[in-house]
Amino acid sequence: MDGSALIVENVLVIGAARSGVAVSRLLVKMGYHVLLTDQKEILQKNELESLGIEVYEKGHPDSLKERQYAFLVKNPGIPYTAPFVAYFVEKKIPIYTEIEIAFRARKDFSYAAVTGTDGKTTVTTLLYEMLKSEKPALVAGNIGTPLSECALTAENQEYAVALELSNFQLLGIDTFAPTVSTVTNLAPDHLDYMDSLESYYSSKMKIYEHCDPQAWFIRNVDDENIVHFAQNIPCKVIDFSLLRKDVDLYKDDTYAYLHDQILFKLSDLKIVGDFNVGNAMMAACMAYRMGISLESISRVIASFHGVEHRIEYVGTVRGVRIYNDSKATNTHAACAALSAFDQNVILLCGGKDKHISFDDLKQFDSKIKHCFSFGQTQDAFQSIFTHQTSCQTMENALKKAFDCARPGDVILLSPACSSFDQFKNFEVRGEIFKDLVAQLGGEAI
């Protein structure tokens, strides 16, 4: 320090992906001196250095350990056990994710936050459509756009934010306090990252930890894990169920209700599966708490056709309906997809091993005409389904599915695994699947 009256604090940002670059720029705007480091080349290096950011690429030099920091900001995907990060954990230096920094910068925004194992993106997307029908709105977080990027670009404007949060992002918050939040469900996931299943479930509960009493938390009482882990909730609890009517948010055969208020008519909902009825109910309740009218909620429900890569209807080839559920990166999500269909499902699954059991899929064996599994876990489904064939790639699996399919069948890509063995992410896997359907379907006609 130079002894001047103004002492500029250092912040170290680890990871220069889109969120790392955005939060670095935001931190500069907030008055911090930023050091940014990444194992890879940083393409925006010159631009960032022109802002006064110290950029360290192609590795983390030991000299960075010798500096004093107010706090660190870590890319959510980098484990706390990574040696460079673990050094600062041991030194007890606060480590946040960009969500926390963006919240500190833009407390004038109102936040509706969604986490859970499955359904996050559907709830968040539907919620965003409802919010933007009546007010300036943004959608951010795990859904694709860093919240820091929104905080940077939304000048002098208050926004309602539909925010999808992963447990990785929630691990790095300290004051974040949404107006309304929910945990959609809890099922085994990310056991390749977290210490234990209990630590994964507990991390989701940070979503309401700092809420004030006027905020709402929607608690899914159908999920025994949520009931067990959602404790000491500091805000108003809205209990939700698809099965019971003695709760706050419920349904009958015709309508979804919040207390005695009709939210929407169930028959207006276009997306398939009971779980999607639940997703719509949570989104509608959150939108209502954010000040959206019942008229707008009903109108958006009736016009919403679902989220890309989540039981997305791709087309019909020779009488065979084809669905892209690439977003199903765990067993529970694949079970949800399979529950939406009756019979004659040709299932394409497999991918990177997340050390999650596939046993829950056995309950659908009678629905599965054939399973063609691919990727790293291709052989793991031999003991799950009576009719199963292992394939090297998704393309091989789809070709075999086309050969096997007859009019009235369903071909469903629902991998139950992450994509990182053969694809950059689940979005790329889904896009490639749709391209293959177009190519192979054309040949099959």
GROMACS .gro file of C-alpha atoms in nm:
model
  445
    1MET     CA    1   0.000   0.000   0.000
    2ASP     CA    2   0.122   0.353  -0.073
    3GLY     CA    3  -0.005   0.507   0.250
    4SER     CA    4  -0.272   0.716   0.080
    5ALA     CA    5  -0.612   0.763   0.242
    6LEU     CA    6  -0.778   0.531  -0.009
    7ILE     CA    7  -0.670   0.170   0.036
    8VAL     CA    8  -0.769  -0.047  -0.260
    9GLU     CA    9  -0.830  -0.408  -0.159
   10ASN     CA   10  -0.707  -0.698  -0.371
   11VAL     CA   11  -0.942  -0.972  -0.493
   12LEU     CA   12  -0.817  -1.290  -0.659
   13VAL     CA   13  -1.047  -1.445  -0.921
   14ILE     CA   14  -0.972  -1.811  -0.999
   15GLY     CA   15  -1.106  -1.922  -1.336
   16ALA     CA   16  -1.148  -1.703  -1.644
   17ALA     CA   17  -1.453  -1.860  -1.803
   18ARG     CA   18  -1.744  -1.633  -1.891
   19SER     CA   19  -1.847  -1.582  -1.528
   20GLY     CA   20  -1.487  -1.519  -1.416
   21VAL     CA   21  -1.435  -1.248  -1.677
   22ALA     CA   22  -1.770  -1.088  -1.592
   23VAL     CA   23  -1.710  -1.083  -1.217
   24SER     CA   24  -1.357  -0.947  -1.269
   25ARG     CA   25  -1.497  -0.652  -1.463
   26LEU     CA   26  -1.769  -0.602  -1.202
   27LEU     CA   27  -1.519  -0.607  -0.915
   28VAL     CA   28  -1.315  -0.334  -1.089
   29LYS     CA   29  -1.632  -0.127  -1.117
   30MET     CA   30  -1.691  -0.184  -0.744
   31GLY     CA   31  -1.346  -0.040  -0.665
   32TYR     CA   32  -1.134  -0.350  -0.608
   33HIS     CA   33  -0.794  -0.431  -0.757
   34VAL     CA   34  -0.843  -0.762  -0.937
   35LEU     CA   35  -0.600  -1.044  -1.009
   36LEU     CA   36  -0.736  -1.308  -1.249
   37THR     CA   37  -0.575  -1.648  -1.299
   38ASP     CA   38  -0.654  -1.950  -1.512
   39GLN     CA   39  -0.483  -2.273  -1.611
   40LYS     CA   40  -0.559  -2.200  -1.976
   41GLU     CA   41  -0.493  -1.911  -2.211
   42ILE     CA   42  -0.717  -1.609  -2.143
   43LEU     CA   43  -0.840  -1.475  -2.475
   44GLN     CA   44  -0.955  -1.139  -2.333
   45LYS     CA   45  -0.618  -1.074  -2.166
   46ASN     CA   46  -0.544  -0.741  -2.339
   47GLU     CA   47  -0.891  -0.602  -2.278
   48LEU     CA   48  -0.884  -0.704  -1.911
   49GLU     CA   49  -0.535  -0.562  -1.856
   50SER     CA   50  -0.654  -0.232  -2.004
   51LEU     CA   51  -0.901  -0.218  -1.712
   52GLY     CA   52  -0.617  -0.254  -1.464
   53ILE     CA   53  -0.668  -0.625  -1.399
   54GLU     CA   54  -0.355  -0.834  -1.340
   55VAL     CA   55  -0.393  -1.139  -1.566
   56TYR     CA   56  -0.211  -1.468  -1.506
   57GLU     CA   57  -0.273  -1.737  -1.766
   58LYS     CA   58  -0.155  -2.094  -1.836
   59GLY     CA   59  -0.115  -2.172  -1.467
   60HIS     CA   60  -0.138  -2.033  -1.115
   61PRO     CA   61   0.202  -1.887  -1.013
   62ASP     CA   62   0.308  -1.933  -0.650
   63SER     CA   63   0.363  -1.559  -0.626
   64LEU     CA   64  -0.016  -1.518  -0.607
   65LYS     CA   65  -0.009  -1.695  -0.270
   66GLU     CA   66   0.211  -1.419  -0.129
   67ARG     CA   67  -0.042  -1.138  -0.182
   68GLN     CA   68  -0.306  -1.021   0.065
   69TYR     CA   69  -0.671  -1.054  -0.045
   70ALA     CA   70  -1.001  -0.925   0.090
   71PHE     CA   71  -1.155  -1.242  -0.054
   72LEU     CA   72  -1.138  -1.480  -0.349
   73VAL     CA   73  -1.393  -1.549  -0.622
   74LYS     CA   74  -1.384  -1.904  -0.758
   75ASN     CA   75  -1.541  -2.057  -1.067
   76PRO     CA   76  -1.811  -2.290  -0.927
   77GLY     CA   77  -1.676  -2.588  -1.121
   78ILE     CA   78  -1.332  -2.577  -0.956
   79PRO     CA   79  -1.334  -2.802  -0.647
   80TYR     CA   80  -1.230  -2.660  -0.311
   81THR     CA   81  -0.988  -2.955  -0.296
   82ALA     CA   82  -0.790  -2.836  -0.602
   83PRO     CA   83  -0.441  -2.768  -0.462
   84PHE     CA   84  -0.429  -2.397  -0.549
   85VAL     CA   85  -0.776  -2.336  -0.400
   86ALA     CA   86  -0.709  -2.562  -0.100
   87TYR     CA   87  -0.416  -2.338  -0.002
   88PHE     CA   88  -0.653  -2.045   0.049
   89VAL     CA   89  -0.915  -2.263   0.219
   90GLU     CA   90  -0.650  -2.358   0.473
   91LYS     CA   91  -0.563  -1.988   0.520
   92LYS     CA   92  -0.933  -1.926   0.593
   93ILE     CA   93  -0.964  -1.655   0.327
   94PRO     CA   94  -1.331  -1.611   0.226
   95ILE     CA   95  -1.410  -1.773  -0.110
   96TYR     CA   96  -1.723  -1.665  -0.297
   97THR     CA   97  -1.885  -1.733  -0.632
   98GLU     CA   98  -1.988  -1.460  -0.873
   99ILE     CA   99  -2.351  -1.482  -0.751
  100GLU     CA  100  -2.253  -1.331  -0.416
  101ILE     CA  101  -2.057  -1.048  -0.577
  102ALA     CA  102  -2.336  -0.962  -0.821
  103PHE     CA  103  -2.588  -0.960  -0.535
  104ARG     CA  104  -2.370  -0.718  -0.336
  105ALA     CA  105  -2.342  -0.494  -0.641
  106ARG     CA  106  -2.713  -0.498  -0.732
  107LYS     CA  107  -2.928  -0.514  -0.421
  108ASP     CA  108  -3.178  -0.302  -0.612
  109PHE     CA  109  -3.270  -0.612  -0.815
  110SER     CA  110  -3.538  -0.848  -0.680
  111TYR     CA  111  -3.441  -1.214  -0.696
  112ALA     CA  112  -3.645  -1.531  -0.741
  113ALA     CA  113  -3.400  -1.819  -0.692
  114VAL     CA  114  -3.441  -2.183  -0.797
  115THR     CA  115  -3.225  -2.480  -0.707
  116GLY     CA  116  -3.274  -2.856  -0.679
  117THR     CA  117  -3.152  -3.170  -0.852
  118ASP     CA  118  -3.407  -3.171  -1.135
  119GLY     CA  119  -3.649  -2.923  -1.288
  120LYS     CA  120  -3.444  -2.609  -1.214
  121THR     CA  121  -3.424  -2.491  -1.572
  122THR     CA  122  -3.792  -2.552  -1.646
  123VAL     CA  123  -3.902  -2.361  -1.334
  124THR     CA  124  -3.656  -2.078  -1.399
  125THR     CA  125  -3.746  -2.043  -1.767
  126LEU     CA  126  -4.121  -2.048  -1.701
  127LEU     CA  127  -4.075  -1.801  -1.414
  128TYR     CA  128  -3.878  -1.566  -1.639
  129GLU     CA  129  -4.153  -1.572  -1.901
  130MET     CA  130  -4.401  -1.474  -1.630
  131LEU     CA  131  -4.181  -1.198  -1.489
  132LYS     CA  132  -4.106  -1.037  -1.824
  133SER     CA  133  -4.475  -1.032  -1.915
  134GLU     CA  134  -4.523  -0.742  -1.673
  135LYS     CA  135  -4.189  -0.588  -1.572
  136PRO     CA  136  -3.822  -0.553  -1.670
  137ALA     CA  137  -3.679  -0.900  -1.611
  138LEU     CA  138  -3.359  -1.100  -1.648
  139VAL     CA  139  -3.278  -1.470  -1.640
  140ALA     CA  140  -2.935  -1.565  -1.509
  141GLY     CA  141  -2.716  -1.806  -1.315
  142ASN     CA  142  -2.667  -2.175  -1.391
  143ILE     CA  143  -2.903  -2.138  -1.688
  144GLY     CA  144  -2.628  -1.972  -1.893
  145THR     CA  145  -2.579  -1.600  -1.829
  146PRO     CA  146  -2.361  -1.502  -1.531
  147LEU     CA  147  -2.543  -1.280  -1.283
  148SER     CA  148  -2.234  -1.056  -1.278
  149GLU     CA  149  -2.281  -0.995  -1.650
  150CYS     CA  150  -2.637  -0.880  -1.585
  151ALA     CA  151  -2.522  -0.660  -1.298
  152LEU     CA  152  -2.267  -0.495  -1.527
  153THR     CA  153  -2.493  -0.427  -1.823
  154ALA     CA  154  -2.820  -0.334  -1.648
  155GLU     CA  155  -2.744   0.031  -1.584
  156ASN     CA  156  -2.981   0.239  -1.369
  157GLN     CA  157  -3.266  -0.009  -1.402
  158GLU     CA  158  -3.432  -0.226  -1.141
  159TYR     CA  159  -3.494  -0.580  -1.263
  160ALA     CA  160  -3.677  -0.887  -1.144
  161VAL     CA  161  -3.433  -1.176  -1.184
  162ALA     CA  162  -3.520  -1.541  -1.239
  163LEU     CA  163  -3.207  -1.709  -1.108
  164GLU     CA  164  -3.111  -2.075  -1.145
  165LEU     CA  165  -2.851  -2.185  -0.890
  166SER     CA  166  -2.642  -2.500  -0.874
  167ASN     CA  167  -2.515  -2.628  -0.543
  168PHE     CA  168  -2.164  -2.530  -0.658
  169GLN     CA  169  -2.281  -2.168  -0.682
  170LEU     CA  170  -2.463  -2.184  -0.348
  171LEU     CA  171  -2.150  -2.306  -0.169
  172GLY     CA  172  -1.996  -1.965  -0.237
  173ILE     CA  173  -2.265  -1.729  -0.105
  174ASP     CA  174  -2.251  -1.533   0.218
  175THR     CA  175  -2.527  -1.267   0.214
  176PHE     CA  176  -2.739  -1.354  -0.092
  177ALA     CA  177  -3.108  -1.313   0.000
  178PRO     CA  178  -3.381  -1.376  -0.259
  179THR     CA  179  -3.739  -1.253  -0.231
  180VAL     CA  180  -3.868  -1.602  -0.304
  181SER     CA  181  -3.684  -1.932  -0.345
  182THR     CA  182  -3.740  -2.303  -0.383
  183VAL     CA  183  -3.559  -2.636  -0.389
  184THR     CA  184  -3.741  -2.836  -0.656
  185ASN     CA  185  -3.633  -3.179  -0.530
  186LEU     CA  186  -3.331  -3.364  -0.392
  187ALA     CA  187  -3.184  -3.678  -0.546
  188PRO     CA  188  -2.829  -3.817  -0.566
  189ASP     CA  189  -2.604  -3.612  -0.795
  190HIS     CA  190  -2.254  -3.462  -0.818
  191LEU     CA  191  -2.100  -3.732  -0.603
  192ASP     CA  192  -1.788  -3.690  -0.816
  193TYR     CA  193  -1.752  -3.338  -0.666
  194MET     CA  194  -1.911  -3.337  -0.319
  195ASP     CA  195  -1.773  -3.510  -0.009
  196SER     CA  196  -2.101  -3.691   0.055
  197LEU     CA  197  -2.468  -3.706  -0.038
  198GLU     CA  198  -2.552  -3.522   0.285
  199SER     CA  199  -2.317  -3.235   0.202
  200TYR     CA  200  -2.476  -3.209  -0.144
  201TYR     CA  201  -2.826  -3.193   0.003
  202SER     CA  202  -2.721  -2.947   0.275
  203SER     CA  203  -2.559  -2.715   0.022
  204LYS     CA  204  -2.896  -2.665  -0.151
  205MET     CA  205  -3.044  -2.525   0.171
  206LYS     CA  206  -2.812  -2.224   0.162
  207ILE     CA  207  -3.062  -2.072  -0.084
  208TYR     CA  208  -3.282  -1.940   0.201
  209GLU     CA  209  -3.017  -1.903   0.472
  210HIS     CA  210  -3.000  -1.522   0.463
  211CYS     CA  211  -3.362  -1.440   0.371
  212ASP     CA  212  -3.558  -1.186   0.572
  213PRO     CA  213  -3.893  -1.283   0.733
  214GLN     CA  214  -4.098  -1.134   0.446
  215ALA     CA  215  -3.936  -1.363   0.187
  216TRP     CA  216  -4.099  -1.692   0.083
  217PHE     CA  217  -3.946  -2.038   0.064
  218ILE     CA  218  -4.151  -2.300  -0.128
  219ARG     CA  219  -4.096  -2.635   0.045
  220ASN     CA  220  -4.174  -2.952  -0.151
  221VAL     CA  221  -4.321  -3.173   0.121
  222ASP     CA  222  -4.354  -3.466  -0.122
  223ASP     CA  223  -3.975  -3.494  -0.110
  224GLU     CA  224  -3.864  -3.656   0.215
  225ASN     CA  225  -3.507  -3.533   0.169
  226ILE     CA  226  -3.625  -3.171   0.151
  227VAL     CA  227  -3.843  -3.219   0.460
  228HIS     CA  228  -3.542  -3.360   0.643
  229PHE     CA  229  -3.284  -3.102   0.534
  230ALA     CA  230  -3.499  -2.785   0.513
  231GLN     CA  231  -3.470  -2.676   0.874
  232ASN     CA  232  -3.441  -2.341   1.057
  233ILE     CA  233  -3.599  -2.153   0.769
  234PRO     CA  234  -3.589  -1.779   0.853
  235CYS     CA  235  -3.867  -1.671   0.615
  236LYS     CA  236  -4.230  -1.760   0.540
  237VAL     CA  237  -4.268  -2.125   0.433
  238ILE     CA  238  -4.510  -2.217   0.154
  239ASP     CA  239  -4.562  -2.592   0.167
  240PHE     CA  240  -4.616  -2.752  -0.175
  241SER     CA  241  -4.749  -3.095  -0.274
  242LEU     CA  242  -4.879  -3.275  -0.579
  243LEU     CA  243  -5.029  -3.544  -0.354
  244ARG     CA  244  -5.185  -3.358  -0.061
  245LYS     CA  245  -5.440  -3.080  -0.026
  246ASP     CA  246  -5.366  -2.980   0.336
  247VAL     CA  247  -5.080  -2.754   0.220
  248ASP     CA  248  -5.044  -2.401   0.083
  249LEU     CA  249  -4.967  -2.483  -0.281
  250TYR     CA  250  -5.171  -2.775  -0.416
  251LYS     CA  251  -5.391  -2.898  -0.700
  252ASP     CA  252  -5.709  -3.088  -0.767
  253ASP     CA  253  -5.812  -3.252  -1.096
  254THR     CA  254  -5.876  -2.915  -1.260
  255TYR     CA  255  -5.677  -2.631  -1.107
  256ALA     CA  256  -5.356  -2.539  -0.923
  257TYR     CA  257  -5.413  -2.333  -0.608
  258LEU     CA  258  -5.222  -2.111  -0.368
  259HIS     CA  259  -5.434  -2.125  -0.054
  260ASP     CA  260  -5.786  -2.071  -0.196
  261GLN     CA  261  -5.665  -1.871  -0.497
  262ILE     CA  262  -5.668  -2.040  -0.840
  263LEU     CA  263  -5.328  -1.998  -1.007
  264PHE     CA  264  -5.400  -2.172  -1.340
  265LYS     CA  265  -5.600  -2.446  -1.511
  266LEU     CA  266  -5.407  -2.771  -1.538
  267SER     CA  267  -5.536  -2.849  -1.887
  268ASP     CA  268  -5.373  -2.528  -2.016
  269LEU     CA  269  -5.027  -2.673  -1.949
  270LYS     CA  270  -4.861  -2.806  -2.267
  271ILE     CA  271  -4.554  -2.979  -2.120
  272VAL     CA  272  -4.587  -3.350  -2.032
  273GLY     CA  273  -4.551  -3.532  -1.700
  274ASP     CA  274  -4.681  -3.482  -1.345
  275PHE     CA  275  -4.341  -3.346  -1.243
  276ASN     CA  276  -4.390  -3.064  -1.493
  277VAL     CA  277  -4.724  -2.981  -1.329
  278GLY     CA  278  -4.521  -2.938  -1.011
  279ASN     CA  279  -4.261  -2.725  -1.190
  280ALA     CA  280  -4.538  -2.501  -1.325
  281MET     CA  281  -4.697  -2.467  -0.981
  282MET     CA  282  -4.367  -2.361  -0.825
  283ALA     CA  283  -4.300  -2.109  -1.103
  284ALA     CA  284  -4.652  -1.966  -1.075
  285CYS     CA  285  -4.626  -1.929  -0.698
  286MET     CA  286  -4.288  -1.757  -0.727
  287ALA     CA  287  -4.419  -1.520  -0.994
  288TYR     CA  288  -4.720  -1.437  -0.774
  289ARG     CA  289  -4.487  -1.347  -0.485
  290MET     CA  290  -4.288  -1.127  -0.725
  291GLY     CA  291  -4.603  -0.929  -0.805
  292ILE     CA  292  -4.716  -1.085  -1.133
  293SER     CA  293  -5.092  -1.091  -1.194
  294LEU     CA  294  -5.293  -1.412  -1.211
  295GLU     CA  295  -5.399  -1.319  -1.565
  296SER     CA  296  -5.039  -1.307  -1.685
  297ILE     CA  297  -4.950  -1.628  -1.502
  298SER     CA  298  -5.236  -1.814  -1.672
  299ARG     CA  299  -5.152  -1.668  -2.013
  300VAL     CA  300  -4.786  -1.773  -1.991
  301ILE     CA  301  -4.880  -2.122  -1.868
  302ALA     CA  302  -5.099  -2.170  -2.175
  303SER     CA  303  -4.828  -2.055  -2.420
  304PHE     CA  304  -4.523  -2.230  -2.269
  305HIS     CA  305  -4.389  -2.521  -2.475
  306GLY     CA  306  -4.102  -2.633  -2.256
  307VAL     CA  307  -3.726  -2.604  -2.229
  308GLU     CA  308  -3.478  -2.714  -2.493
  309HIS     CA  309  -3.312  -3.048  -2.409
  310ARG     CA  310  -3.574  -3.135  -2.142
  311ILE     CA  311  -3.817  -3.395  -2.288
  312GLU     CA  312  -3.807  -3.177  -2.600
  313TYR     CA  313  -4.016  -3.310  -2.887
  314VAL     CA  314  -3.781  -3.341  -3.186
  315GLY     CA  315  -4.015  -3.486  -3.448
  316THR     CA  316  -4.183  -3.798  -3.581
  317VAL     CA  317  -4.011  -4.033  -3.826
  318ARG     CA  318  -4.214  -4.320  -3.979
  319GLY     CA  319  -4.466  -4.293  -3.696
  320VAL     CA  320  -4.195  -4.293  -3.425
  321ARG     CA  321  -4.196  -3.995  -3.186
  322ILE     CA  322  -3.849  -3.874  -3.087
  323TYR     CA  323  -3.761  -3.676  -2.772
  324ASN     CA  324  -3.440  -3.504  -2.664
  325ASP     CA  325  -3.390  -3.516  -2.286
  326SER     CA  326  -3.016  -3.450  -2.287
  327LYS     CA  327  -3.055  -3.241  -1.972
  328ALA     CA  328  -3.129  -3.560  -1.776
  329THR     CA  329  -2.779  -3.591  -1.631
  330ASN     CA  330  -2.872  -3.816  -1.338
  331THR     CA  331  -3.088  -4.119  -1.262
  332HIS     CA  332  -3.369  -3.921  -1.100
  333ALA     CA  333  -3.412  -3.695  -1.405
  334ALA     CA  334  -3.421  -3.997  -1.638
  335CYS     CA  335  -3.686  -4.158  -1.416
  336ALA     CA  336  -3.896  -3.842  -1.442
  337ALA     CA  337  -3.875  -3.854  -1.822
  338LEU     CA  338  -3.965  -4.223  -1.839
  339SER     CA  339  -4.265  -4.164  -1.614
  340ALA     CA  340  -4.410  -3.933  -1.882
  341PHE     CA  341  -4.451  -4.221  -2.132
  342ASP     CA  342  -4.663  -4.536  -2.126
  343GLN     CA  343  -4.503  -4.814  -2.332
  344ASN     CA  344  -4.264  -4.901  -2.615
  345VAL     CA  345  -3.984  -4.662  -2.521
  346ILE     CA  346  -3.651  -4.711  -2.695
  347LEU     CA  347  -3.412  -4.553  -2.447
  348LEU     CA  348  -3.074  -4.401  -2.533
  349CYS     CA  349  -2.866  -4.346  -2.219
  350GLY     CA  350  -2.511  -4.335  -2.089
  351GLY     CA  351  -2.223  -4.093  -2.056
  352LYS     CA  352  -1.970  -3.994  -1.793
  353ASP     CA  353  -1.983  -4.192  -1.470
  354LYS     CA  354  -2.097  -3.972  -1.179
  355HIS     CA  355  -2.088  -4.266  -0.935
  356ILE     CA  356  -2.467  -4.267  -0.902
  357SER     CA  357  -2.665  -4.592  -0.895
  358PHE     CA  358  -2.892  -4.662  -1.191
  359ASP     CA  359  -3.104  -4.912  -0.994
  360ASP     CA  360  -3.408  -4.681  -0.979
  361LEU     CA  361  -3.442  -4.719  -1.356
  362LYS     CA  362  -3.531  -5.090  -1.314
  363GLN     CA  363  -3.890  -4.994  -1.227
  364PHE     CA  364  -3.937  -4.890  -1.591
  365ASP     CA  365  -3.806  -5.213  -1.743
  366SER     CA  366  -4.154  -5.315  -1.864
  367LYS     CA  367  -4.180  -4.985  -2.058
  368ILE     CA  368  -3.844  -5.025  -2.229
  369LYS     CA  369  -3.867  -5.198  -2.565
  370HIS     CA  370  -3.488  -5.173  -2.587
  371CYS     CA  371  -3.209  -4.974  -2.422
  372PHE     CA  372  -2.912  -4.869  -2.632
  373SER     CA  373  -2.650  -4.734  -2.392
  374PHE     CA  374  -2.333  -4.554  -2.495
  375GLY     CA  375  -2.023  -4.379  -2.368
  376GLN     CA  376  -1.821  -4.446  -2.054
  377THR     CA  377  -2.114  -4.614  -1.874
  378GLN     CA  378  -2.241  -4.815  -2.173
  379ASP     CA  379  -2.214  -5.150  -1.994
  380ALA     CA  380  -2.361  -5.027  -1.664
  381PHE     CA  381  -2.717  -5.073  -1.795
  382GLN     CA  382  -2.679  -5.446  -1.873
  383SER     CA  383  -2.813  -5.534  -1.528
  384ILE     CA  384  -3.084  -5.267  -1.537
  385PHE     CA  385  -3.287  -5.352  -1.848
  386THR     CA  386  -3.391  -5.690  -1.988
  387HIS     CA  387  -3.335  -5.572  -2.345
  388GLN     CA  388  -3.007  -5.379  -2.362
  389THR     CA  389  -2.725  -5.326  -2.613
  390SER     CA  390  -2.396  -5.146  -2.547
  391CYS     CA  391  -2.276  -4.898  -2.811
  392GLN     CA  392  -1.962  -4.687  -2.835
  393THR     CA  393  -2.129  -4.361  -2.933
  394MET     CA  394  -2.467  -4.188  -2.927
  395GLU     CA  395  -2.472  -4.199  -3.307
  396ASN     CA  396  -2.434  -4.578  -3.303
  397ALA     CA  397  -2.709  -4.601  -3.044
  398LEU     CA  398  -2.946  -4.384  -3.248
  399LYS     CA  399  -2.883  -4.585  -3.566
  400LYS     CA  400  -2.970  -4.906  -3.383
  401ALA     CA  401  -3.277  -4.739  -3.232
  402PHE     CA  402  -3.401  -4.643  -3.579
  403ASP     CA  403  -3.352  -5.002  -3.695
  404CYS     CA  404  -3.546  -5.131  -3.395
  405ALA     CA  405  -3.830  -4.875  -3.396
  406ARG     CA  406  -4.181  -4.934  -3.530
  407PRO     CA  407  -4.478  -4.694  -3.566
  408GLY     CA  408  -4.614  -4.600  -3.223
  409ASP     CA  409  -4.277  -4.635  -3.049
  410VAL     CA  410  -4.092  -4.354  -2.873
  411ILE     CA  411  -3.719  -4.294  -2.906
  412LEU     CA  412  -3.603  -4.109  -2.595
  413LEU     CA  413  -3.254  -3.970  -2.532
  414SER     CA  414  -3.242  -3.950  -2.153
  415PRO     CA  415  -2.880  -4.023  -2.061
  416ALA     CA  416  -2.894  -4.040  -1.676
  417CYS     CA  417  -2.529  -3.935  -1.694
  418SER     CA  418  -2.329  -3.619  -1.754
  419SER     CA  419  -2.200  -3.552  -2.105
  420PHE     CA  420  -1.834  -3.488  -2.034
  421ASP     CA  421  -1.697  -3.820  -2.159
  422GLN     CA  422  -1.779  -3.741  -2.524
  423PHE     CA  423  -1.934  -3.392  -2.536
  424LYS     CA  424  -1.856  -3.041  -2.413
  425ASN     CA  425  -2.186  -3.019  -2.222
  426PHE     CA  426  -2.543  -3.151  -2.228
  427GLU     CA  427  -2.650  -2.873  -2.466
  428VAL     CA  428  -2.397  -2.985  -2.728
  429ARG     CA  429  -2.504  -3.347  -2.675
  430GLY     CA  430  -2.866  -3.247  -2.734
  431GLU     CA  431  -2.789  -3.039  -3.043
  432ILE     CA  432  -2.585  -3.322  -3.195
  433PHE     CA  433  -2.867  -3.565  -3.120
  434LYS     CA  434  -3.118  -3.343  -3.301
  435ASP     CA  435  -2.882  -3.307  -3.596
  436LEU     CA  436  -2.841  -3.686  -3.610
  437VAL     CA  437  -3.217  -3.734  -3.600
  438ALA     CA  438  -3.250  -3.498  -3.896
  439GLN     CA  439  -2.980  -3.685  -4.090
  440LEU     CA  440  -3.071  -4.041  -3.999
  441GLY     CA  441  -3.444  -3.969  -4.006
  442GLY     CA  442  -3.408  -3.841  -4.359
  443GLU     CA  443  -3.236  -4.162  -4.458
  444ALA     CA  444  -3.500  -4.370  -4.280
  445ILE     CA  445  -3.799  -4.212  -4.456
   0.00000   0.00000   0.00000
